[in-house]
Amino acid sequence: MPEALEGWRKALAADDPVQSLRAAVQDQLAAGDSREQVTEQLARLVMTLRQEQRPDEEEDPVLDVLDMLAGWCAPGSAL
């Protein structure tokens, strides 16, 4: 698995995976990655979790952060 996906997986293992993923996304964006690149990486993570037949609870934080990237959230939560 590419290094970026491993980083996302580590964020998923945090006590608050949504906030951990959100912070990791902010770091990626600040480092110069485009929103499209980050969205693609997170979408690959979702597909990997599905292929591994992981519980939905592991996928949900990733989908929440994808919503934040797309702006499908409260205005203060958008990335």
PDB file of N, CA, C and O in Angstrom:
ATOM      1  N   MET A   1       0.853  -1.183   0.000  1.00  0.00           N
ATOM      2  CA  MET A   1       0.000   0.000   0.000  1.00  0.00           C
ATOM      3  C   MET A   1       0.892   1.237   0.000  1.00  0.00           C
ATOM      4  O   MET A   1       1.843   1.305   0.753  1.00  0.00           O
ATOM      5  N   PRO A   2       0.568   2.233  -0.803  1.00  0.00           N
ATOM      6  CA  PRO A   2       1.379   3.445  -0.846  1.00  0.00           C
ATOM      7  C   PRO A   2       1.489   4.105   0.527  1.00  0.00           C
ATOM      8  O   PRO A   2       0.617   3.966   1.375  1.00  0.00           O
ATOM      9  N   GLU A   3       2.571   4.838   0.707  1.00  0.00           N
ATOM     10  CA  GLU A   3       2.855   5.474   1.993  1.00  0.00           C
ATOM     11  C   GLU A   3       1.720   6.371   2.475  1.00  0.00           C
ATOM     12  O   GLU A   3       1.386   6.375   3.662  1.00  0.00           O
ATOM     13  N   ALA A   4       1.115   7.137   1.588  1.00  0.00           N
ATOM     14  CA  ALA A   4       0.027   8.038   1.986  1.00  0.00           C
ATOM     15  C   ALA A   4      -1.130   7.266   2.593  1.00  0.00           C
ATOM     16  O   ALA A   4      -1.699   7.687   3.603  1.00  0.00           O
ATOM     17  N   LEU A   5      -1.474   6.124   2.004  1.00  0.00           N
ATOM     18  CA  LEU A   5      -2.580   5.335   2.538  1.00  0.00           C
ATOM     19  C   LEU A   5      -2.243   4.793   3.920  1.00  0.00           C
ATOM     20  O   LEU A   5      -3.119   4.703   4.783  1.00  0.00           O
ATOM     21  N   GLU A   6      -0.999   4.444   4.158  1.00  0.00           N
ATOM     22  CA  GLU A   6      -0.597   3.980   5.488  1.00  0.00           C
ATOM     23  C   GLU A   6      -0.774   5.094   6.516  1.00  0.00           C
ATOM     24  O   GLU A   6      -1.188   4.838   7.643  1.00  0.00           O
ATOM     25  N   GLY A   7      -0.450   6.315   6.124  1.00  0.00           N
ATOM     26  CA  GLY A   7      -0.652   7.450   7.015  1.00  0.00           C
ATOM     27  C   GLY A   7      -2.116   7.653   7.358  1.00  0.00           C
ATOM     28  O   GLY A   7      -2.470   7.934   8.508  1.00  0.00           O
ATOM     29  N   TRP A   8      -2.975   7.490   6.362  1.00  0.00           N
ATOM     30  CA  TRP A   8      -4.425   7.617   6.607  1.00  0.00           C
ATOM     31  C   TRP A   8      -4.884   6.516   7.557  1.00  0.00           C
ATOM     32  O   TRP A   8      -5.705   6.751   8.435  1.00  0.00           O
ATOM     33  N   ARG A   9      -4.355   5.313   7.369  1.00  0.00           N
ATOM     34  CA  ARG A   9      -4.749   4.192   8.238  1.00  0.00           C
ATOM     35  C   ARG A   9      -4.333   4.445   9.680  1.00  0.00           C
ATOM     36  O   ARG A   9      -5.059   4.105  10.609  1.00  0.00           O
ATOM     37  N   LYS A  10      -3.174   5.053   9.870  1.00  0.00           N
ATOM     38  CA  LYS A  10      -2.739   5.399  11.231  1.00  0.00           C
ATOM     39  C   LYS A  10      -3.696   6.406  11.854  1.00  0.00           C
ATOM     40  O   LYS A  10      -4.029   6.314  13.027  1.00  0.00           O
ATOM     41  N   ALA A  11      -4.140   7.362  11.058  1.00  0.00           N
ATOM     42  CA  ALA A  11      -5.095   8.352  11.557  1.00  0.00           C
ATOM     43  C   ALA A  11      -6.408   7.677  11.941  1.00  0.00           C
ATOM     44  O   ALA A  11      -7.036   8.052  12.934  1.00  0.00           O
ATOM     45  N   LEU A  12      -6.803   6.667  11.190  1.00  0.00           N
ATOM     46  CA  LEU A  12      -8.035   5.940  11.508  1.00  0.00           C
ATOM     47  C   LEU A  12      -7.949   5.215  12.848  1.00  0.00           C
ATOM     48  O   LEU A  12      -8.966   4.966  13.482  1.00  0.00           O
ATOM     49  N   ALA A  13      -6.750   4.859  13.267  1.00  0.00           N
ATOM     50  CA  ALA A  13      -6.562   4.115  14.515  1.00  0.00           C
ATOM     51  C   ALA A  13      -6.558   5.034  15.742  1.00  0.00           C
ATOM     52  O   ALA A  13      -6.528   4.551  16.872  1.00  0.00           O
ATOM     53  N   ALA A  14      -6.629   6.334  15.543  1.00  0.00           N
ATOM     54  CA  ALA A  14      -6.604   7.289  16.651  1.00  0.00           C
ATOM     55  C   ALA A  14      -7.891   7.220  17.463  1.00  0.00           C
ATOM     56  O   ALA A  14      -8.904   6.671  17.008  1.00  0.00           O
ATOM     57  N   ASP A  15      -7.848   7.799  18.656  1.00  0.00           N
ATOM     58  CA  ASP A  15      -9.039   7.825  19.517  1.00  0.00           C
ATOM     59  C   ASP A  15     -10.202   8.550  18.858  1.00  0.00           C
ATOM     60  O   ASP A  15     -11.348   8.167  19.028  1.00  0.00           O
ATOM     61  N   ASP A  16      -9.898   9.620  18.131  1.00  0.00           N
ATOM     62  CA  ASP A  16     -10.922  10.376  17.398  1.00  0.00           C
ATOM     63  C   ASP A  16     -10.513  10.370  15.924  1.00  0.00           C
ATOM     64  O   ASP A  16      -9.842  11.295  15.452  1.00  0.00           O
ATOM     65  N   PRO A  17     -10.904   9.322  15.191  1.00  0.00           N
ATOM     66  CA  PRO A  17     -10.422   9.184  13.817  1.00  0.00           C
ATOM     67  C   PRO A  17     -10.841  10.318  12.888  1.00  0.00           C
ATOM     68  O   PRO A  17     -10.074  10.694  11.997  1.00  0.00           O
ATOM     69  N   VAL A  18     -12.009  10.882  13.077  1.00  0.00           N
ATOM     70  CA  VAL A  18     -12.448  11.974  12.196  1.00  0.00           C
ATOM     71  C   VAL A  18     -11.516  13.176  12.369  1.00  0.00           C
ATOM     72  O   VAL A  18     -11.023  13.733  11.384  1.00  0.00           O
ATOM     73  N   GLN A  19     -11.254  13.558  13.607  1.00  0.00           N
ATOM     74  CA  GLN A  19     -10.381  14.711  13.839  1.00  0.00           C
ATOM     75  C   GLN A  19      -8.951  14.425  13.417  1.00  0.00           C
ATOM     76  O   GLN A  19      -8.270  15.295  12.886  1.00  0.00           O
ATOM     77  N   SER A  20      -8.503  13.184  13.625  1.00  0.00           N
ATOM     78  CA  SER A  20      -7.152  12.809  13.223  1.00  0.00           C
ATOM     79  C   SER A  20      -7.007  12.849  11.700  1.00  0.00           C
ATOM     80  O   SER A  20      -6.025  13.380  11.172  1.00  0.00           O
ATOM     81  N   LEU A  21      -7.985  12.307  10.988  1.00  0.00           N
ATOM     82  CA  LEU A  21      -7.971  12.354   9.526  1.00  0.00           C
ATOM     83  C   LEU A  21      -8.072  13.791   9.033  1.00  0.00           C
ATOM     84  O   LEU A  21      -7.393  14.181   8.079  1.00  0.00           O
ATOM     85  N   ARG A  22      -8.922  14.573   9.665  1.00  0.00           N
ATOM     86  CA  ARG A  22      -9.093  15.973   9.276  1.00  0.00           C
ATOM     87  C   ARG A  22      -7.762  16.714   9.402  1.00  0.00           C
ATOM     88  O   ARG A  22      -7.364  17.462   8.508  1.00  0.00           O
ATOM     89  N   ALA A  23      -7.066  16.502  10.513  1.00  0.00           N
ATOM     90  CA  ALA A  23      -5.765  17.144  10.719  1.00  0.00           C
ATOM     91  C   ALA A  23      -4.755  16.672   9.678  1.00  0.00           C
ATOM     92  O   ALA A  23      -3.973  17.478   9.148  1.00  0.00           O
ATOM     93  N   ALA A  24      -4.766  15.380   9.356  1.00  0.00           N
ATOM     94  CA  ALA A  24      -3.844  14.848   8.345  1.00  0.00           C
ATOM     95  C   ALA A  24      -4.144  15.455   6.975  1.00  0.00           C
ATOM     96  O   ALA A  24      -3.219  15.775   6.217  1.00  0.00           O
ATOM     97  N   VAL A  25      -5.416  15.626   6.663  1.00  0.00           N
ATOM     98  CA  VAL A  25      -5.797  16.252   5.386  1.00  0.00           C
ATOM     99  C   VAL A  25      -5.315  17.701   5.353  1.00  0.00           C
ATOM    100  O   VAL A  25      -4.760  18.154   4.343  1.00  0.00           O
ATOM    101  N   GLN A  26      -5.514  18.419   6.443  1.00  0.00           N
ATOM    102  CA  GLN A  26      -5.051  19.809   6.492  1.00  0.00           C
ATOM    103  C   GLN A  26      -3.538  19.876   6.276  1.00  0.00           C
ATOM    104  O   GLN A  26      -3.056  20.763   5.564  1.00  0.00           O
ATOM    105  N   ASP A  27      -2.811  18.936   6.875  1.00  0.00           N
ATOM    106  CA  ASP A  27      -1.359  18.898   6.679  1.00  0.00           C
ATOM    107  C   ASP A  27      -1.012  18.639   5.219  1.00  0.00           C
ATOM    108  O   ASP A  27      -0.101  19.271   4.674  1.00  0.00           O
ATOM    109  N   GLN A  28      -1.708  17.703   4.579  1.00  0.00           N
ATOM    110  CA  GLN A  28      -1.451  17.389   3.167  1.00  0.00           C
ATOM    111  C   GLN A  28      -1.729  18.602   2.279  1.00  0.00           C
ATOM    112  O   GLN A  28      -0.960  18.904   1.375  1.00  0.00           O
ATOM    113  N   LEU A  29      -2.825  19.280   2.557  1.00  0.00           N
ATOM    114  CA  LEU A  29      -3.163  20.470   1.768  1.00  0.00           C
ATOM    115  C   LEU A  29      -2.134  21.575   1.985  1.00  0.00           C
ATOM    116  O   LEU A  29      -1.720  22.238   1.031  1.00  0.00           O
ATOM    117  N   ALA A  30      -1.697  21.748   3.230  1.00  0.00           N
ATOM    118  CA  ALA A  30      -0.691  22.767   3.532  1.00  0.00           C
ATOM    119  C   ALA A  30       0.652  22.429   2.881  1.00  0.00           C
ATOM    120  O   ALA A  30       1.421  23.333   2.537  1.00  0.00           O
ATOM    121  N   ALA A  31       0.919  21.136   2.694  1.00  0.00           N
ATOM    122  CA  ALA A  31       2.167  20.703   2.066  1.00  0.00           C
ATOM    123  C   ALA A  31       2.138  20.852   0.547  1.00  0.00           C
ATOM    124  O   ALA A  31       3.133  20.602  -0.123  1.00  0.00           O
ATOM    125  N   GLY A  32       0.974  21.230   0.015  1.00  0.00           N
ATOM    126  CA  GLY A  32       0.891  21.487  -1.417  1.00  0.00           C
ATOM    127  C   GLY A  32       0.122  20.467  -2.225  1.00  0.00           C
ATOM    128  O   GLY A  32      -0.012  20.623  -3.436  1.00  0.00           O
ATOM    129  N   ASP A  33      -0.375  19.407  -1.584  1.00  0.00           N
ATOM    130  CA  ASP A  33      -1.208  18.457  -2.324  1.00  0.00           C
ATOM    131  C   ASP A  33      -2.527  19.133  -2.690  1.00  0.00           C
ATOM    132  O   ASP A  33      -3.061  19.928  -1.914  1.00  0.00           O
ATOM    133  N   SER A  34      -3.037  18.818  -3.855  1.00  0.00           N
ATOM    134  CA  SER A  34      -4.310  19.407  -4.278  1.00  0.00           C
ATOM    135  C   SER A  34      -5.466  18.674  -3.599  1.00  0.00           C
ATOM    136  O   SER A  34      -5.327  17.549  -3.124  1.00  0.00           O
ATOM    137  N   ARG A  35      -6.601  19.336  -3.588  1.00  0.00           N
ATOM    138  CA  ARG A  35      -7.806  18.722  -3.028  1.00  0.00           C
ATOM    139  C   ARG A  35      -8.136  17.439  -3.792  1.00  0.00           C
ATOM    140  O   ARG A  35      -8.570  16.458  -3.211  1.00  0.00           O
ATOM    141  N   GLU A  36      -7.906  17.479  -5.105  1.00  0.00           N
ATOM    142  CA  GLU A  36      -8.187  16.311  -5.930  1.00  0.00           C
ATOM    143  C   GLU A  36      -7.283  15.139  -5.550  1.00  0.00           C
ATOM    144  O   GLU A  36      -7.731  14.000  -5.491  1.00  0.00           O
ATOM    145  N   GLN A  37      -5.999  15.422  -5.301  1.00  0.00           N
ATOM    146  CA  GLN A  37      -5.066  14.365  -4.905  1.00  0.00           C
ATOM    147  C   GLN A  37      -5.475  13.741  -3.575  1.00  0.00           C
ATOM    148  O   GLN A  37      -5.480  12.523  -3.431  1.00  0.00           O
ATOM    149  N   VAL A  38      -5.818  14.587  -2.611  1.00  0.00           N
ATOM    150  CA  VAL A  38      -6.208  14.089  -1.295  1.00  0.00           C
ATOM    151  C   VAL A  38      -7.513  13.306  -1.400  1.00  0.00           C
ATOM    152  O   VAL A  38      -7.653  12.234  -0.799  1.00  0.00           O
ATOM    153  N   THR A  39      -8.446  13.820  -2.175  1.00  0.00           N
ATOM    154  CA  THR A  39      -9.719  13.112  -2.351  1.00  0.00           C
ATOM    155  C   THR A  39      -9.485  11.741  -2.971  1.00  0.00           C
ATOM    156  O   THR A  39     -10.069  10.748  -2.530  1.00  0.00           O
ATOM    157  N   GLU A  40      -8.607  11.667  -3.969  1.00  0.00           N
ATOM    158  CA  GLU A  40      -8.299  10.391  -4.612  1.00  0.00           C
ATOM    159  C   GLU A  40      -7.667   9.418  -3.624  1.00  0.00           C
ATOM    160  O   GLU A  40      -8.007   8.232  -3.595  1.00  0.00           O
ATOM    161  N   GLN A  41      -6.756   9.914  -2.797  1.00  0.00           N
ATOM    162  CA  GLN A  41      -6.110   9.047  -1.808  1.00  0.00           C
ATOM    163  C   GLN A  41      -7.124   8.496  -0.807  1.00  0.00           C
ATOM    164  O   GLN A  41      -7.103   7.305  -0.477  1.00  0.00           O
ATOM    165  N   LEU A  42      -8.017   9.363  -0.339  1.00  0.00           N
ATOM    166  CA  LEU A  42      -9.026   8.913   0.622  1.00  0.00           C
ATOM    167  C   LEU A  42     -10.022   7.955  -0.026  1.00  0.00           C
ATOM    168  O   LEU A  42     -10.462   6.992   0.606  1.00  0.00           O
ATOM    169  N   ALA A  43     -10.364   8.189  -1.282  1.00  0.00           N
ATOM    170  CA  ALA A  43     -11.265   7.272  -1.994  1.00  0.00           C
ATOM    171  C   ALA A  43     -10.606   5.903  -2.147  1.00  0.00           C
ATOM    172  O   ALA A  43     -11.274   4.871  -2.000  1.00  0.00           O
ATOM    173  N   ARG A  44      -9.285   5.885  -2.397  1.00  0.00           N
ATOM    174  CA  ARG A  44      -8.565   4.602  -2.476  1.00  0.00           C
ATOM    175  C   ARG A  44      -8.574   3.886  -1.138  1.00  0.00           C
ATOM    176  O   ARG A  44      -8.681   2.663  -1.077  1.00  0.00           O
ATOM    177  N   LEU A  45      -8.469   4.667  -0.058  1.00  0.00           N
ATOM    178  CA  LEU A  45      -8.536   4.068   1.271  1.00  0.00           C
ATOM    179  C   LEU A  45      -9.894   3.416   1.506  1.00  0.00           C
ATOM    180  O   LEU A  45      -9.970   2.303   2.017  1.00  0.00           O
ATOM    181  N   VAL A  46     -10.963   4.096   1.114  1.00  0.00           N
ATOM    182  CA  VAL A  46     -12.309   3.513   1.247  1.00  0.00           C
ATOM    183  C   VAL A  46     -12.390   2.198   0.470  1.00  0.00           C
ATOM    184  O   VAL A  46     -12.882   1.187   0.987  1.00  0.00           O
ATOM    185  N   MET A  47     -11.901   2.206  -0.754  1.00  0.00           N
ATOM    186  CA  MET A  47     -11.942   0.982  -1.561  1.00  0.00           C
ATOM    187  C   MET A  47     -11.113  -0.137  -0.925  1.00  0.00           C
ATOM    188  O   MET A  47     -11.523  -1.298  -0.918  1.00  0.00           O
ATOM    189  N   THR A  48      -9.969   0.204  -0.358  1.00  0.00           N
ATOM    190  CA  THR A  48      -9.128  -0.788   0.301  1.00  0.00           C
ATOM    191  C   THR A  48      -9.852  -1.376   1.505  1.00  0.00           C
ATOM    192  O   THR A  48      -9.858  -2.597   1.707  1.00  0.00           O
ATOM    193  N   LEU A  49     -10.476  -0.517   2.297  1.00  0.00           N
ATOM    194  CA  LEU A  49     -11.221  -1.003   3.459  1.00  0.00           C
ATOM    195  C   LEU A  49     -12.355  -1.930   3.030  1.00  0.00           C
ATOM    196  O   LEU A  49     -12.613  -2.954   3.674  1.00  0.00           O
ATOM    197  N   ARG A  50     -13.015  -1.591   1.939  1.00  0.00           N
ATOM    198  CA  ARG A  50     -14.100  -2.442   1.440  1.00  0.00           C
ATOM    199  C   ARG A  50     -13.569  -3.768   0.926  1.00  0.00           C
ATOM    200  O   ARG A  50     -14.169  -4.815   1.172  1.00  0.00           O
ATOM    201  N   GLN A  51     -12.448  -3.738   0.220  1.00  0.00           N
ATOM    202  CA  GLN A  51     -11.852  -4.985  -0.281  1.00  0.00           C
ATOM    203  C   GLN A  51     -11.435  -5.890   0.868  1.00  0.00           C
ATOM    204  O   GLN A  51     -11.505  -7.113   0.765  1.00  0.00           O
ATOM    205  N   GLU A  52     -10.989  -5.290   1.950  1.00  0.00           N
ATOM    206  CA  GLU A  52     -10.583  -6.053   3.130  1.00  0.00           C
ATOM    207  C   GLU A  52     -11.778  -6.461   3.985  1.00  0.00           C
ATOM    208  O   GLU A  52     -11.611  -7.116   4.997  1.00  0.00           O
ATOM    209  N   GLN A  53     -12.960  -6.028   3.567  1.00  0.00           N
ATOM    210  CA  GLN A  53     -14.210  -6.305   4.277  1.00  0.00           C
ATOM    211  C   GLN A  53     -14.151  -5.832   5.728  1.00  0.00           C
ATOM    212  O   GLN A  53     -14.600  -6.516   6.650  1.00  0.00           O
ATOM    213  N   ARG A  54     -13.596  -4.637   5.899  1.00  0.00           N
ATOM    214  CA  ARG A  54     -13.509  -4.036   7.225  1.00  0.00           C
ATOM    215  C   ARG A  54     -14.895  -3.545   7.635  1.00  0.00           C
ATOM    216  O   ARG A  54     -15.742  -3.256   6.785  1.00  0.00           O
ATOM    217  N   PRO A  55     -15.150  -3.428   8.940  1.00  0.00           N
ATOM    218  CA  PRO A  55     -16.460  -2.946   9.395  1.00  0.00           C
ATOM    219  C   PRO A  55     -16.741  -1.518   8.903  1.00  0.00           C
ATOM    220  O   PRO A  55     -15.816  -0.717   8.728  1.00  0.00           O
ATOM    221  N   ASP A  56     -18.017  -1.233   8.705  1.00  0.00           N
ATOM    222  CA  ASP A  56     -18.421   0.103   8.253  1.00  0.00           C
ATOM    223  C   ASP A  56     -17.920   1.196   9.184  1.00  0.00           C
ATOM    224  O   ASP A  56     -17.652   2.310   8.742  1.00  0.00           O
ATOM    225  N   GLU A  57     -17.773   0.887  10.467  1.00  0.00           N
ATOM    226  CA  GLU A  57     -17.317   1.883  11.436  1.00  0.00           C
ATOM    227  C   GLU A  57     -15.918   2.388  11.107  1.00  0.00           C
ATOM    228  O   GLU A  57     -15.547   3.492  11.485  1.00  0.00           O
ATOM    229  N   GLU A  58     -15.123   1.595  10.411  1.00  0.00           N
ATOM    230  CA  GLU A  58     -13.790   2.036  10.006  1.00  0.00           C
ATOM    231  C   GLU A  58     -13.853   2.923   8.762  1.00  0.00           C
ATOM    232  O   GLU A  58     -12.991   3.765   8.551  1.00  0.00           O
ATOM    233  N   GLU A  59     -14.849   2.716   7.952  1.00  0.00           N
ATOM    234  CA  GLU A  59     -15.009   3.484   6.715  1.00  0.00           C
ATOM    235  C   GLU A  59     -15.684   4.834   6.969  1.00  0.00           C
ATOM    236  O   GLU A  59     -15.381   5.818   6.299  1.00  0.00           O
ATOM    237  N   ASP A  60     -16.568   4.885   7.942  1.00  0.00           N
ATOM    238  CA  ASP A  60     -17.364   6.087   8.189  1.00  0.00           C
ATOM    239  C   ASP A  60     -16.532   7.354   8.419  1.00  0.00           C
ATOM    240  O   ASP A  60     -16.862   8.407   7.854  1.00  0.00           O
ATOM    241  N   PRO A  61     -15.453   7.314   9.223  1.00  0.00           N
ATOM    242  CA  PRO A  61     -14.669   8.543   9.392  1.00  0.00           C
ATOM    243  C   PRO A  61     -14.064   9.053   8.081  1.00  0.00           C
ATOM    244  O   PRO A  61     -13.982  10.267   7.865  1.00  0.00           O
ATOM    245  N   VAL A  62     -13.670   8.142   7.215  1.00  0.00           N
ATOM    246  CA  VAL A  62     -13.098   8.545   5.929  1.00  0.00           C
ATOM    247  C   VAL A  62     -14.169   9.236   5.095  1.00  0.00           C
ATOM    248  O   VAL A  62     -13.920  10.290   4.486  1.00  0.00           O
ATOM    249  N   LEU A  63     -15.360   8.684   5.083  1.00  0.00           N
ATOM    250  CA  LEU A  63     -16.458   9.295   4.335  1.00  0.00           C
ATOM    251  C   LEU A  63     -16.822  10.659   4.908  1.00  0.00           C
ATOM    252  O   LEU A  63     -17.128  11.592   4.155  1.00  0.00           O
ATOM    253  N   ASP A  64     -16.761  10.786   6.244  1.00  0.00           N
ATOM    254  CA  ASP A  64     -17.035  12.090   6.865  1.00  0.00           C
ATOM    255  C   ASP A  64     -16.027  13.142   6.404  1.00  0.00           C
ATOM    256  O   ASP A  64     -16.395  14.274   6.083  1.00  0.00           O
ATOM    257  N   VAL A  65     -14.754  12.766   6.357  1.00  0.00           N
ATOM    258  CA  VAL A  65     -13.720  13.719   5.943  1.00  0.00           C
ATOM    259  C   VAL A  65     -13.839  14.024   4.443  1.00  0.00           C
ATOM    260  O   VAL A  65     -13.636  15.165   4.019  1.00  0.00           O
ATOM    261  N   LEU A  66     -14.203  13.033   3.648  1.00  0.00           N
ATOM    262  CA  LEU A  66     -14.456  13.292   2.227  1.00  0.00           C
ATOM    263  C   LEU A  66     -15.585  14.307   2.066  1.00  0.00           C
ATOM    264  O   LEU A  66     -15.517  15.191   1.210  1.00  0.00           O
ATOM    265  N   ASP A  67     -16.623  14.193   2.891  1.00  0.00           N
ATOM    266  CA  ASP A  67     -17.714  15.173   2.868  1.00  0.00           C
ATOM    267  C   ASP A  67     -17.192  16.563   3.208  1.00  0.00           C
ATOM    268  O   ASP A  67     -17.599  17.555   2.591  1.00  0.00           O
ATOM    269  N   MET A  68     -16.289  16.646   4.187  1.00  0.00           N
ATOM    270  CA  MET A  68     -15.714  17.940   4.561  1.00  0.00           C
ATOM    271  C   MET A  68     -14.920  18.537   3.398  1.00  0.00           C
ATOM    272  O   MET A  68     -14.973  19.743   3.162  1.00  0.00           O
ATOM    273  N   LEU A  69     -14.189  17.696   2.684  1.00  0.00           N
ATOM    274  CA  LEU A  69     -13.425  18.169   1.516  1.00  0.00           C
ATOM    275  C   LEU A  69     -14.346  18.673   0.410  1.00  0.00           C
ATOM    276  O   LEU A  69     -14.033  19.636  -0.282  1.00  0.00           O
ATOM    277  N   ALA A  70     -15.480  18.004   0.246  1.00  0.00           N
ATOM    278  CA  ALA A  70     -16.419  18.380  -0.808  1.00  0.00           C
ATOM    279  C   ALA A  70     -17.318  19.546  -0.404  1.00  0.00           C
ATOM    280  O   ALA A  70     -18.023  20.109  -1.240  1.00  0.00           O
ATOM    281  N   GLY A  71     -17.303  19.905   0.894  1.00  0.00           N
ATOM    282  CA  GLY A  71     -18.155  20.975   1.369  1.00  0.00           C
ATOM    283  C   GLY A  71     -19.535  20.526   1.758  1.00  0.00           C
ATOM    284  O   GLY A  71     -20.427  21.350   1.983  1.00  0.00           O
ATOM    285  N   TRP A  72     -19.748  19.234   1.869  1.00  0.00           N
ATOM    286  CA  TRP A  72     -21.046  18.689   2.255  1.00  0.00           C
ATOM    287  C   TRP A  72     -21.101  18.534   3.769  1.00  0.00           C
ATOM    288  O   TRP A  72     -21.179  17.438   4.313  1.00  0.00           O
ATOM    289  N   CYS A  73     -20.994  19.672   4.450  1.00  0.00           N
ATOM    290  CA  CYS A  73     -20.955  19.683   5.909  1.00  0.00           C
ATOM    291  C   CYS A  73     -21.320  21.081   6.388  1.00  0.00           C
ATOM    292  O   CYS A  73     -21.563  21.979   5.594  1.00  0.00           O
ATOM    293  N   ALA A  74     -21.289  21.249   7.695  1.00  0.00           N
ATOM    294  CA  ALA A  74     -21.512  22.577   8.259  1.00  0.00           C
ATOM    295  C   ALA A  74     -20.403  23.505   7.772  1.00  0.00           C
ATOM    296  O   ALA A  74     -19.259  23.070   7.609  1.00  0.00           O
ATOM    297  N   PRO A  75     -20.711  24.763   7.501  1.00  0.00           N
ATOM    298  CA  PRO A  75     -19.717  25.684   6.944  1.00  0.00           C
ATOM    299  C   PRO A  75     -18.396  25.725   7.723  1.00  0.00           C
ATOM    300  O   PRO A  75     -17.330  25.800   7.145  1.00  0.00           O
ATOM    301  N   GLY A  76     -18.448  25.656   9.037  1.00  0.00           N
ATOM    302  CA  GLY A  76     -17.233  25.704   9.842  1.00  0.00           C
ATOM    303  C   GLY A  76     -16.397  24.450   9.787  1.00  0.00           C
ATOM    304  O   GLY A  76     -15.243  24.443  10.211  1.00  0.00           O
ATOM    305  N   SER A  77     -16.957  23.368   9.252  1.00  0.00           N
ATOM    306  CA  SER A  77     -16.244  22.103   9.193  1.00  0.00           C
ATOM    307  C   SER A  77     -15.578  21.845   7.849  1.00  0.00           C
ATOM    308  O   SER A  77     -14.776  20.928   7.718  1.00  0.00           O
ATOM    309  N   ALA A  78     -15.901  22.643   6.870  1.00  0.00           N
ATOM    310  CA  ALA A  78     -15.370  22.425   5.512  1.00  0.00           C
ATOM    311  C   ALA A  78     -13.855  22.581   5.498  1.00  0.00           C
ATOM    312  O   ALA A  78     -13.285  23.376   6.230  1.00  0.00           O
ATOM    313  N   LEU A  79     -13.232  21.772   4.657  1.00  0.00           N
ATOM    314  CA  LEU A  79     -11.773  21.830   4.489  1.00  0.00           C
ATOM    315  C   LEU A  79     -11.430  22.568   3.203  1.00  0.00           C
ATOM    316  O   LEU A  79     -12.106  22.533   2.248  1.00  0.00           O
TER     317      LEU A  79
END
